[in-house]
PDB file of C-alpha atoms and ligand atoms in Angstrom:
ATOM      1  CA  UNK C  94     -18.936   8.548  12.738  1.00  0.00           C
ATOM      2  CA  UNK C  95     -15.571   9.141  14.293  1.00  0.00           C
ATOM      3  CA  UNK C  96     -12.866  10.082  11.880  1.00  0.00           C
ATOM      4  CA  UNK C  97      -9.351  10.661  12.994  1.00  0.00           C
ATOM      5  CA  UNK C  98      -7.149  12.720  10.818  1.00  0.00           C
ATOM      6  CA  UNK C  99      -3.810  11.991   9.318  1.00  0.00           C
ATOM      7  CA  UNK C 100      -2.008  13.604  12.226  1.00  0.00           C
ATOM      8  CA  UNK C 101      -3.238  10.757  14.415  1.00  0.00           C
ATOM      9  CA  UNK C 102      -1.761   8.381  11.927  1.00  0.00           C
ATOM     10  CA  UNK C 103       1.523  10.196  12.041  1.00  0.00           C
ATOM     11  CA  UNK C 104       1.571  10.000  15.824  1.00  0.00           C
ATOM     12  CA  UNK C 105       0.857   6.304  15.667  1.00  0.00           C
ATOM     13  CA  UNK C 106       3.584   5.842  13.107  1.00  0.00           C
ATOM     14  CA  UNK C 107       6.086   7.680  15.214  1.00  0.00           C
ATOM     15  CA  UNK C 108       5.123   5.859  18.369  1.00  0.00           C
ATOM     16  CA  UNK C 109       5.391   2.541  16.591  1.00  0.00           C
ATOM     17  CA  UNK C 110       8.809   3.467  15.302  1.00  0.00           C
ATOM     18  CA  UNK C 111       9.920   4.440  18.783  1.00  0.00           C
ATOM     19  CA  UNK C 112       8.579   1.203  20.229  1.00  0.00           C
ATOM     20  CA  UNK C 113      10.439  -0.740  17.612  1.00  0.00           C
ATOM     21  CA  UNK C 114      13.565   1.178  18.448  1.00  0.00           C
ATOM     22  CA  UNK C 115      13.184   0.509  22.164  1.00  0.00           C
ATOM     23  CA  UNK C 116      12.217  -3.116  21.679  1.00  0.00           C
ATOM     24  CA  UNK C 117       8.770  -2.451  23.162  1.00  0.00           C
ATOM     25  CA  UNK C 118       6.378  -5.342  23.644  1.00  0.00           C
ATOM     26  CA  UNK C 119       4.070  -4.610  20.779  1.00  0.00           C
ATOM     27  CA  UNK C 120       6.824  -4.344  18.256  1.00  0.00           C
ATOM     28  CA  UNK C 121       8.529  -7.465  19.509  1.00  0.00           C
ATOM     29  CA  UNK C 122       5.309  -9.464  19.393  1.00  0.00           C
ATOM     30  CA  UNK C 123       4.534  -8.450  15.865  1.00  0.00           C
ATOM     31  CA  UNK C 124       7.869  -9.091  14.263  1.00  0.00           C
ATOM     32  CA  UNK C 125       7.690 -12.840  14.734  1.00  0.00           C
ATOM     33  CA  UNK C 126       4.726 -13.753  12.515  1.00  0.00           C
ATOM     34  CA  UNK C 127       6.112 -11.584   9.735  1.00  0.00           C
ATOM     35  CA  UNK C 128       9.159 -13.738   9.393  1.00  0.00           C
ATOM     36  CA  UNK C 129       7.038 -16.884   9.297  1.00  0.00           C
ATOM     37  CA  UNK C 130       4.503 -15.550   6.862  1.00  0.00           C
ATOM     38  CA  UNK C 131       7.162 -13.967   4.766  1.00  0.00           C
ATOM     39  CA  UNK C 132       9.698 -16.186   3.150  1.00  0.00           C
ATOM     40  CA  UNK C 133       7.660 -19.330   2.712  1.00  0.00           C
ATOM     41  CA  UNK C 134       4.537 -18.029   1.066  1.00  0.00           C
ATOM     42  CA  UNK C 135       5.673 -15.123  -0.966  1.00  0.00           C
ATOM     43  CA  UNK C 136       8.312 -16.455  -3.289  1.00  0.00           C
ATOM     44  CA  UNK C 137       6.377 -18.773  -5.605  1.00  0.00           C
ATOM     45  CA  UNK C 138       3.464 -16.395  -6.085  1.00  0.00           C
ATOM     46  CA  UNK C 139       5.615 -13.333  -6.499  1.00  0.00           C
ATOM     47  CA  UNK C 140       7.772 -14.870  -9.161  1.00  0.00           C
ATOM     48  CA  UNK C 141       5.098 -16.320 -11.343  1.00  0.00           C
ATOM     49  CA  UNK C 142       3.891 -13.063 -12.905  1.00  0.00           C
ATOM     50  CA  UNK C 143       7.439 -11.970 -13.578  1.00  0.00           C
ATOM     51  CA  UNK C 144       8.045 -14.937 -15.820  1.00  0.00           C
ATOM     52  CA  UNK C 145       7.282 -12.783 -18.821  1.00  0.00           C
ATOM     53  CA  UNK C 146      10.347 -10.691 -18.108  1.00  0.00           C
ATOM     54  CA  UNK C 147      13.100 -13.189 -17.296  1.00  0.00           C
ATOM     55  CA  UNK C 148      15.853 -10.595 -17.609  1.00  0.00           C
ATOM     56  CA  UNK C 149      14.437  -8.761 -14.616  1.00  0.00           C
ATOM     57  CA  UNK C 150      14.141 -11.730 -12.332  1.00  0.00           C
ATOM     58  CA  UNK C 151      16.968 -10.805 -10.005  1.00  0.00           C
ATOM     59  CA  UNK C 152      16.397  -7.085  -9.867  1.00  0.00           C
ATOM     60  CA  UNK C 153      15.525  -7.112  -6.178  1.00  0.00           C
ATOM     61  CA  UNK C 154      18.991  -8.333  -5.353  1.00  0.00           C
ATOM     62  CA  UNK C 155      20.649  -5.641  -7.421  1.00  0.00           C
ATOM     63  CA  UNK C 156      22.083  -2.451  -5.997  1.00  0.00           C
ATOM     64  CA  UNK C 157      22.460   1.118  -7.115  1.00  0.00           C
ATOM     65  CA  UNK C 158      24.594   0.061 -10.046  1.00  0.00           C
ATOM     66  CA  UNK C 159      21.345  -1.103 -11.633  1.00  0.00           C
ATOM     67  CA  UNK C 160      20.055   2.451 -11.878  1.00  0.00           C
ATOM     68  CA  UNK C 161      17.246   2.913 -14.400  1.00  0.00           C
ATOM     69  CA  UNK C 162      18.288   3.780 -17.939  1.00  0.00           C
ATOM     70  CA  UNK C 163      17.846   7.376 -19.057  1.00  0.00           C
ATOM     71  CA  UNK C 164      14.393   7.980 -20.409  1.00  0.00           C
ATOM     72  CA  UNK C 165      12.891   5.154 -18.367  1.00  0.00           C
ATOM     73  CA  UNK C 166      10.732   5.919 -15.367  1.00  0.00           C
ATOM     74  CA  UNK C 167      10.840   2.852 -13.130  1.00  0.00           C
ATOM     75  CA  UNK C 168       7.843   2.533 -10.830  1.00  0.00           C
ATOM     76  CA  UNK C 169       8.205   0.320  -7.781  1.00  0.00           C
ATOM     77  CA  UNK C 170       4.900  -1.103  -6.562  1.00  0.00           C
ATOM     78  CA  UNK C 171       3.253  -4.046  -4.818  1.00  0.00           C
ATOM     79  CA  UNK C 172       0.680  -5.318  -7.256  1.00  0.00           C
ATOM     80  CA  UNK C 173      -1.768  -6.991  -4.899  1.00  0.00           C
ATOM     81  CA  UNK C 174      -3.741  -3.902  -4.098  1.00  0.00           C
ATOM     82  CA  UNK C 175      -6.744  -3.658  -6.396  1.00  0.00           C
ATOM     83  CA  UNK C 176      -7.925  -1.162  -7.678  1.00  0.00           C
ATOM     84  CA  UNK C 177      -4.617   0.727  -7.375  1.00  0.00           C
ATOM     85  CA  UNK C 178      -2.336  -2.012  -8.723  1.00  0.00           C
ATOM     86  CA  UNK C 179      -3.101  -5.625  -9.525  1.00  0.00           C
ATOM     87  CA  UNK C 180      -2.498  -8.283 -12.124  1.00  0.00           C
ATOM     88  CA  UNK C 181      -4.698  -8.720 -15.124  1.00  0.00           C
ATOM     89  CA  UNK C 182      -3.104 -11.780 -16.680  1.00  0.00           C
ATOM     90  CA  UNK C 183       0.605 -11.061 -16.491  1.00  0.00           C
ATOM     91  CA  UNK C 184       0.155  -7.303 -16.702  1.00  0.00           C
ATOM     92  CA  UNK C 185       0.020  -4.904 -13.776  1.00  0.00           C
ATOM     93  CA  UNK C 186      -2.934  -2.526 -14.174  1.00  0.00           C
ATOM     94  CA  UNK C 187      -4.856  -0.107 -11.949  1.00  0.00           C
ATOM     95  CA  UNK C 188      -5.203   3.524 -10.953  1.00  0.00           C
ATOM     96  CA  UNK C 189      -1.565   3.961  -9.925  1.00  0.00           C
ATOM     97  CA  UNK C 190      -0.266   2.373 -13.117  1.00  0.00           C
ATOM     98  CA  UNK C 191      -2.458   4.511 -15.376  1.00  0.00           C
ATOM     99  CA  UNK C 192      -1.611   7.643 -13.434  1.00  0.00           C
ATOM    100  CA  UNK C 193       2.122   6.859 -13.604  1.00  0.00           C
ATOM    101  CA  UNK C 194       1.767   6.165 -17.334  1.00  0.00           C
ATOM    102  CA  UNK C 195       0.108   9.550 -17.826  1.00  0.00           C
ATOM    103  CA  UNK C 196       2.917  11.208 -15.825  1.00  0.00           C
ATOM    104  CA  UNK C 197       5.595   9.351 -17.828  1.00  0.00           C
ATOM    105  CA  UNK C 198       3.918  10.463 -21.067  1.00  0.00           C
ATOM    106  CA  UNK C 199       4.098  14.078 -19.933  1.00  0.00           C
ATOM    107  CA  UNK C 200       7.762  13.665 -19.031  1.00  0.00           C
ATOM    108  CA  UNK C 201       8.484  11.992 -22.366  1.00  0.00           C
ATOM    109  CA  UNK C 202       9.684   8.887 -20.535  1.00  0.00           C
ATOM    110  CA  UNK C 203       8.909   5.221 -20.822  1.00  0.00           C
ATOM    111  CA  UNK C 204       7.202   3.657 -17.795  1.00  0.00           C
ATOM    112  CA  UNK C 205       8.467   0.382 -16.429  1.00  0.00           C
ATOM    113  CA  UNK C 206       6.583  -1.291 -13.564  1.00  0.00           C
ATOM    114  CA  UNK C 207       8.509  -3.342 -11.005  1.00  0.00           C
ATOM    115  CA  UNK C 208       6.405  -5.482  -8.664  1.00  0.00           C
ATOM    116  CA  UNK C 209       7.943  -6.185  -5.246  1.00  0.00           C
ATOM    117  CA  UNK C 210       7.091  -6.551  -1.572  1.00  0.00           C
ATOM    118  CA  UNK C 211       5.494  -3.402  -0.193  1.00  0.00           C
ATOM    119  CA  UNK C 212       8.291  -2.853   2.291  1.00  0.00           C
ATOM    120  CA  UNK C 213      10.917  -3.154  -0.472  1.00  0.00           C
ATOM    121  CA  UNK C 214       9.586  -0.115  -2.310  1.00  0.00           C
ATOM    122  CA  UNK C 215      11.326   2.623  -0.312  1.00  0.00           C
ATOM    123  CA  UNK C 216      14.652   0.703  -0.286  1.00  0.00           C
ATOM    124  CA  UNK C 217      14.328   0.269  -4.084  1.00  0.00           C
ATOM    125  CA  UNK C 218      13.928   4.028  -4.467  1.00  0.00           C
ATOM    126  CA  UNK C 219      16.853   4.740  -2.184  1.00  0.00           C
ATOM    127  CA  UNK C 220      19.156   2.282  -3.933  1.00  0.00           C
ATOM    128  CA  UNK C 221      18.333   3.936  -7.260  1.00  0.00           C
ATOM    129  CA  UNK C 222      16.731   0.786  -8.629  1.00  0.00           C
ATOM    130  CA  UNK C 223      13.427   2.605  -9.020  1.00  0.00           C
ATOM    131  CA  UNK C 224      12.708   6.280  -9.660  1.00  0.00           C
ATOM    132  CA  UNK C 225       9.269   6.390  -8.100  1.00  0.00           C
ATOM    133  CA  UNK C 226       7.161   4.413  -5.651  1.00  0.00           C
ATOM    134  CA  UNK C 227       3.495   4.328  -6.601  1.00  0.00           C
ATOM    135  CA  UNK C 228       1.597   1.874  -4.446  1.00  0.00           C
ATOM    136  CA  UNK C 229      -1.338   3.529  -2.749  1.00  0.00           C
ATOM    137  CA  UNK C 230       1.405   4.729  -0.459  1.00  0.00           C
ATOM    138  CA  UNK C 231       0.339   6.891   2.443  1.00  0.00           C
ATOM    139  CA  UNK C 232       2.384   9.948   3.333  1.00  0.00           C
ATOM    140  CA  UNK C 233       3.690   9.504   6.884  1.00  0.00           C
ATOM    141  CA  UNK C 234       6.225  11.428   8.962  1.00  0.00           C
ATOM    142  CA  UNK C 235       8.312   8.301   9.251  1.00  0.00           C
ATOM    143  CA  UNK C 236       8.485   7.692   5.513  1.00  0.00           C
ATOM    144  CA  UNK C 237       9.286  11.358   4.943  1.00  0.00           C
ATOM    145  CA  UNK C 238      12.557  10.734   6.771  1.00  0.00           C
ATOM    146  CA  UNK C 239      13.575   8.367   3.958  1.00  0.00           C
ATOM    147  CA  UNK C 240      11.863   9.650   0.832  1.00  0.00           C
ATOM    148  CA  UNK C 241      10.130  12.727  -0.519  1.00  0.00           C
ATOM    149  CA  UNK C 242       6.504  12.643  -1.588  1.00  0.00           C
ATOM    150  CA  UNK C 243       4.763  14.450  -4.419  1.00  0.00           C
ATOM    151  CA  UNK C 244       1.541  16.324  -3.759  1.00  0.00           C
ATOM    152  CA  UNK C 245      -1.167  13.826  -2.743  1.00  0.00           C
ATOM    153  CA  UNK C 246      -3.293  12.383  -5.547  1.00  0.00           C
ATOM    154  CA  UNK C 247      -6.050  10.825  -3.461  1.00  0.00           C
ATOM    155  CA  UNK C 248      -7.378  10.365   0.059  1.00  0.00           C
ATOM    156  CA  UNK C 249      -8.142   7.003   1.614  1.00  0.00           C
ATOM    157  CA  UNK C 250      -9.149   5.504   4.946  1.00  0.00           C
ATOM    158  CA  UNK C 251      -8.170   2.473   6.959  1.00  0.00           C
ATOM    159  CA  UNK C 252     -11.148   0.206   7.599  1.00  0.00           C
ATOM    160  CA  UNK C 253     -11.856  -2.926   9.623  1.00  0.00           C
ATOM    161  CA  UNK C 254     -13.006  -6.137   7.906  1.00  0.00           C
ATOM    162  CA  UNK C 255     -14.713  -8.823  10.019  1.00  0.00           C
ATOM    163  CA  UNK C 256     -16.764 -11.981   9.505  1.00  0.00           C
ATOM    164  CA  UNK C 257     -20.441 -11.250   8.969  1.00  0.00           C
ATOM    165  CA  UNK C 258     -21.554 -12.549  12.358  1.00  0.00           C
ATOM    166  CA  UNK C 259     -18.683 -10.980  14.277  1.00  0.00           C
ATOM    167  CA  UNK C 260     -19.197  -9.332  17.647  1.00  0.00           C
ATOM    168  CA  UNK C 261     -16.629  -6.709  16.631  1.00  0.00           C
ATOM    169  CA  UNK C 262     -18.433  -3.500  15.742  1.00  0.00           C
ATOM    170  CA  UNK C 263     -15.574  -1.022  15.898  1.00  0.00           C
ATOM    171  CA  UNK C 264     -12.046  -0.239  16.869  1.00  0.00           C
ATOM    172  CA  UNK C 265     -12.767  -0.508  20.609  1.00  0.00           C
ATOM    173  CA  UNK C 266     -13.770  -4.181  20.207  1.00  0.00           C
ATOM    174  CA  UNK C 267     -10.386  -5.153  18.807  1.00  0.00           C
ATOM    175  CA  UNK C 268      -8.885  -5.419  22.292  1.00  0.00           C
ATOM    176  CA  UNK C 269      -7.995  -9.028  23.006  1.00  0.00           C
ATOM    177  CA  UNK C 270      -8.407  -9.941  19.342  1.00  0.00           C
ATOM    178  CA  UNK C 271      -6.010 -11.002  16.602  1.00  0.00           C
ATOM    179  CA  UNK C 272      -5.906  -8.572  13.696  1.00  0.00           C
ATOM    180  CA  UNK C 273      -4.335  -9.190  10.296  1.00  0.00           C
ATOM    181  CA  UNK C 274      -2.555  -6.471   8.332  1.00  0.00           C
ATOM    182  CA  UNK C 275      -0.287  -6.166   5.312  1.00  0.00           C
ATOM    183  CA  UNK C 276       3.327  -6.000   6.490  1.00  0.00           C
ATOM    184  CA  UNK C 277       4.819  -2.533   6.612  1.00  0.00           C
ATOM    185  CA  UNK C 278       1.610  -0.695   5.770  1.00  0.00           C
ATOM    186  CA  UNK C 279       0.005   2.061   7.792  1.00  0.00           C
ATOM    187  CA  UNK C 280      -2.630  -0.471   8.916  1.00  0.00           C
ATOM    188  CA  UNK C 281       0.244  -2.529  10.344  1.00  0.00           C
ATOM    189  CA  UNK C 282       1.791   0.488  12.058  1.00  0.00           C
ATOM    190  CA  UNK C 283      -1.532   1.575  13.497  1.00  0.00           C
ATOM    191  CA  UNK C 284      -2.688  -1.804  14.809  1.00  0.00           C
ATOM    192  CA  UNK C 285       0.778  -2.646  16.125  1.00  0.00           C
ATOM    193  CA  UNK C 286       0.486   0.443  18.280  1.00  0.00           C
ATOM    194  CA  UNK C 287      -2.816  -0.607  19.871  1.00  0.00           C
ATOM    195  CA  UNK C 288      -2.677  -2.008  23.383  1.00  0.00           C
ATOM    196  CA  UNK C 289      -3.978  -5.527  23.910  1.00  0.00           C
ATOM    197  CA  UNK C 290      -4.302  -6.333  20.207  1.00  0.00           C
ATOM    198  CA  UNK C 291      -2.340  -9.176  18.626  1.00  0.00           C
ATOM    199  CA  UNK C 292      -1.093  -8.321  15.151  1.00  0.00           C
ATOM    200  CA  UNK C 293      -0.554 -10.869  12.393  1.00  0.00           C
ATOM    201  CA  UNK C 294       1.426  -9.482   9.471  1.00  0.00           C
ATOM    202  CA  UNK C 295       0.958 -10.847   5.952  1.00  0.00           C
ATOM    203  CA  UNK C 296       2.847 -10.073   2.778  1.00  0.00           C
ATOM    204  CA  UNK C 297      -0.365  -9.516   0.864  1.00  0.00           C
ATOM    205  CA  UNK C 298      -3.633  -8.018   2.035  1.00  0.00           C
ATOM    206  CA  UNK C 299      -5.505 -10.895   0.419  1.00  0.00           C
ATOM    207  CA  UNK C 300      -3.580 -13.391   2.561  1.00  0.00           C
ATOM    208  CA  UNK C 301      -4.844 -11.592   5.659  1.00  0.00           C
ATOM    209  CA  UNK C 302      -8.375 -11.669   4.275  1.00  0.00           C
ATOM    210  CA  UNK C 303      -8.097 -15.399   3.618  1.00  0.00           C
ATOM    211  CA  UNK C 304      -6.949 -15.962   7.197  1.00  0.00           C
ATOM    212  CA  UNK C 305     -10.019 -14.038   8.322  1.00  0.00           C
ATOM    213  CA  UNK C 306     -12.297 -16.158   6.132  1.00  0.00           C
ATOM    214  CA  UNK C 307     -10.955 -19.340   7.700  1.00  0.00           C
ATOM    215  CA  UNK C 308     -11.307 -17.900  11.204  1.00  0.00           C
ATOM    216  CA  UNK C 309      -7.578 -17.878  11.891  1.00  0.00           C
ATOM    217  CA  UNK C 310      -7.782 -14.202  12.824  1.00  0.00           C
ATOM    218  CA  UNK C 311     -10.645 -11.972  14.037  1.00  0.00           C
ATOM    219  CA  UNK C 312     -10.321  -8.898  11.810  1.00  0.00           C
ATOM    220  CA  UNK C 313      -8.256  -7.230   9.098  1.00  0.00           C
ATOM    221  CA  UNK C 314      -7.286  -3.555   8.987  1.00  0.00           C
ATOM    222  CA  UNK C 315      -6.558  -2.304   5.487  1.00  0.00           C
ATOM    223  CA  UNK C 316      -7.188   0.542   3.033  1.00  0.00           C
ATOM    224  CA  UNK C 317     -10.834   1.075   2.108  1.00  0.00           C
ATOM    225  CA  UNK C 318     -10.803   0.468  -1.649  1.00  0.00           C
ATOM    226  CA  UNK C 319      -8.749  -2.751  -1.599  1.00  0.00           C
ATOM    227  CA  UNK C 320     -10.957  -3.823   1.334  1.00  0.00           C
ATOM    228  CA  UNK C 321     -14.029  -3.575  -0.918  1.00  0.00           C
ATOM    229  CA  UNK C 322     -12.326  -5.650  -3.589  1.00  0.00           C
ATOM    230  CA  UNK C 323     -11.161  -8.320  -1.144  1.00  0.00           C
ATOM    231  CA  UNK C 324     -14.563  -8.578   0.549  1.00  0.00           C
ATOM    232  CA  UNK C 325     -16.367  -8.862  -2.787  1.00  0.00           C
ATOM    233  CA  UNK C 326     -14.141 -11.822  -3.677  1.00  0.00           C
ATOM    234  CA  UNK C 327     -14.500 -13.604  -0.329  1.00  0.00           C
ATOM    235  CA  UNK C 328     -17.447 -15.287   1.381  1.00  0.00           C
ATOM    236  CA  UNK C 329     -19.131 -14.045   4.541  1.00  0.00           C
ATOM    237  CA  UNK C 330     -17.101 -10.924   5.247  1.00  0.00           C
ATOM    238  CA  UNK C 331     -18.116  -7.302   5.813  1.00  0.00           C
ATOM    239  CA  UNK C 332     -16.469  -3.915   6.231  1.00  0.00           C
ATOM    240  CA  UNK C 333     -17.345  -2.014   9.406  1.00  0.00           C
ATOM    241  CA  UNK C 334     -18.669   1.476   8.893  1.00  0.00           C
ATOM    242  CA  UNK C 335     -16.316   3.002  11.381  1.00  0.00           C
ATOM    243  CA  UNK C 336     -13.278   4.349   9.605  1.00  0.00           C
ATOM    244  CA  UNK C 337     -10.003   4.251  11.441  1.00  0.00           C
ATOM    245  CA  UNK C 338      -7.831   6.933   9.969  1.00  0.00           C
ATOM    246  CA  UNK C 339      -7.937   9.248   6.979  1.00  0.00           C
ATOM    247  CA  UNK C 340      -4.788   9.200   4.885  1.00  0.00           C
ATOM    248  CA  UNK C 341      -3.350  10.682   1.719  1.00  0.00           C
ATOM    249  CA  UNK C 342      -1.628   8.744  -1.063  1.00  0.00           C
ATOM    250  CA  UNK C 343       1.292  10.267  -2.928  1.00  0.00           C
ATOM    251  CA  UNK C 344       4.173   9.213  -5.160  1.00  0.00           C
ATOM    252  CA  UNK C 345       7.463   8.559  -3.343  1.00  0.00           C
ATOM    253  CA  UNK C 346      10.739   9.844  -4.819  1.00  0.00           C
ATOM    254  CA  UNK C 347      14.346   9.693  -3.642  1.00  0.00           C
ATOM    255  CA  UNK C 348      15.258  12.513  -1.290  1.00  0.00           C
ATOM    256  CA  UNK C 349      16.939  15.448  -2.926  1.00  0.00           C
ATOM    257  CA  UNK C 350      15.699  14.645  -6.424  1.00  0.00           C
ATOM    258  CA  UNK C 351      14.092  18.076  -6.673  1.00  0.00           C
ATOM    259  CA  UNK C 352      14.051  18.104 -10.443  1.00  0.00           C
ATOM    260  CA  UNK C 353      12.024  14.914 -10.834  1.00  0.00           C
ATOM    261  CA  UNK C 354       9.807  15.898  -7.900  1.00  0.00           C
ATOM    262  CA  UNK C 355       9.030  19.244  -9.536  1.00  0.00           C
ATOM    263  CA  UNK C 356       8.330  17.682 -12.927  1.00  0.00           C
ATOM    264  CA  UNK C 357       6.002  15.066 -11.471  1.00  0.00           C
ATOM    265  CA  UNK C 358       4.142  17.627  -9.362  1.00  0.00           C
ATOM    266  CA  UNK C 359       3.638  19.759 -12.466  1.00  0.00           C
ATOM    267  CA  UNK C 360       2.415  16.713 -14.394  1.00  0.00           C
ATOM    268  CA  UNK C 361       0.036  15.792 -11.552  1.00  0.00           C
ATOM    269  CA  UNK C 362      -1.284  19.365 -11.432  1.00  0.00           C
ATOM    270  CA  UNK C 363      -2.000  19.261 -15.154  1.00  0.00           C
ATOM    271  CA  UNK C 364      -3.610  15.828 -14.969  1.00  0.00           C
ATOM    272  CA  UNK C 365      -5.802  17.085 -12.125  1.00  0.00           C
ATOM    273  CA  UNK C 366      -6.741  20.315 -13.894  1.00  0.00           C
ATOM    274  CA  UNK C 367      -7.753  18.650 -17.168  1.00  0.00           C
ATOM    275  CA  UNK C 368      -9.743  15.891 -15.432  1.00  0.00           C
ATOM    276  CA  UNK C 369      -7.483  13.029 -16.522  1.00  0.00           C
ATOM    277  CA  UNK C 370      -6.719  11.915 -12.980  1.00  0.00           C
ATOM    278  CA  UNK C 371     -10.380  11.845 -11.968  1.00  0.00           C
ATOM    279  CA  UNK C 372     -11.250   9.938 -15.143  1.00  0.00           C
ATOM    280  CA  UNK C 373      -8.642   7.296 -14.275  1.00  0.00           C
ATOM    281  CA  UNK C 374     -10.021   6.989 -10.732  1.00  0.00           C
ATOM    282  CA  UNK C 375     -13.607   6.786 -11.983  1.00  0.00           C
ATOM    283  CA  UNK C 376     -12.659   3.992 -14.342  1.00  0.00           C
ATOM    284  CA  UNK C 377     -11.710   1.795 -11.377  1.00  0.00           C
ATOM    285  CA  UNK C 378     -13.866   3.106  -8.540  1.00  0.00           C
ATOM    286  CA  UNK C 379     -17.609   3.458  -8.872  1.00  0.00           C
ATOM    287  CA  UNK C 380     -18.919   6.340  -6.807  1.00  0.00           C
ATOM    288  CA  UNK C 381     -21.372   5.315  -4.071  1.00  0.00           C
TER     289      UNK C 381
HETATM  290  N1  LIG U  77      -1.783   2.943   2.272  1.00  0.00           N
HETATM  291  C1  LIG U  77      -1.092   1.933   2.984  1.00  0.00           C
HETATM  292  C2  LIG U  77       0.321   2.360   3.262  1.00  0.00           C
HETATM  293  O1  LIG U  77       0.830   3.235   2.622  1.00  0.00           O
HETATM  294  C3  LIG U  77      -1.094   0.587   2.292  1.00  0.00           C
HETATM  295  C4  LIG U  77      -0.484   0.573   0.939  1.00  0.00           C
HETATM  296  C5  LIG U  77      -0.317  -0.828   0.401  1.00  0.00           C
HETATM  297  N2  LIG U  77      -0.043  -0.777  -0.995  1.00  0.00           N
HETATM  298  C6  LIG U  77       0.198  -1.847  -1.781  1.00  0.00           C
HETATM  299  N3  LIG U  77       0.393  -1.642  -3.053  1.00  0.00           N
HETATM  300  N4  LIG U  77       0.198  -3.039  -1.285  1.00  0.00           N
HETATM  301  O2  LIG U  77       0.973   1.827   4.108  1.00  0.00           O
END
């Protein structure tokens, strides 16, 4: 099996960014569906789970003046990414949430989870609205220009999901096809950079998977663990064995916040050394 390493991903990310900057074809093609898929679908679903916290309803519109209170560690995430973060009733649970809770405990802080669009997470950190971004977020060169990352807490891969009878057996077969991704993710960056592939961007991974189920698109590229969850909940889909890219997830923090970065890295080291982190992962992911 062919496995490309993270450096490939970084190259792809940088190339995609350059294309976007130059108004290259790929980037121009892909920006259109995002706008369509975005506004209309997201709002009603995204607001429903927040009903339990009416005071927070407008937080996304707030600016740096809404900086988190002392003693509160605000975690920005996108809670449609099981098993890392997802809703159980009106509560956001998952590996990232439990890990962040364990970190907050070590720091003597109270954890507050803010659910938002994936591509709002880095802006939320930079505006001071959130202290940390924990969202199965892959470390990329591009993101490192805007935020710092802690030491990685897990590795992941991008995989391809197709319909069971699909003629697509690997990355090479995606040429001429329409591929769904979650907007702003590494899967999006990677597929957007592929020649001859049409990208459809969705606000949630599950929306892409649904489009695949109905035959609207030919494949979905997404992180391996959420892919397993989505496929298990859908009919007639499978994950191809070929893995696209190996990545590392880490916690994002505002640039220059060395103190918090140091404290969280120490907490992560301790949680790794005493087995807590692995226990949290094992609770959500069954080893194969
Ligand atoms: N690992 C991918 C990335 O960093 C996807 C993360 C999506 N996370 C989420 N909570 N929706 O781009």
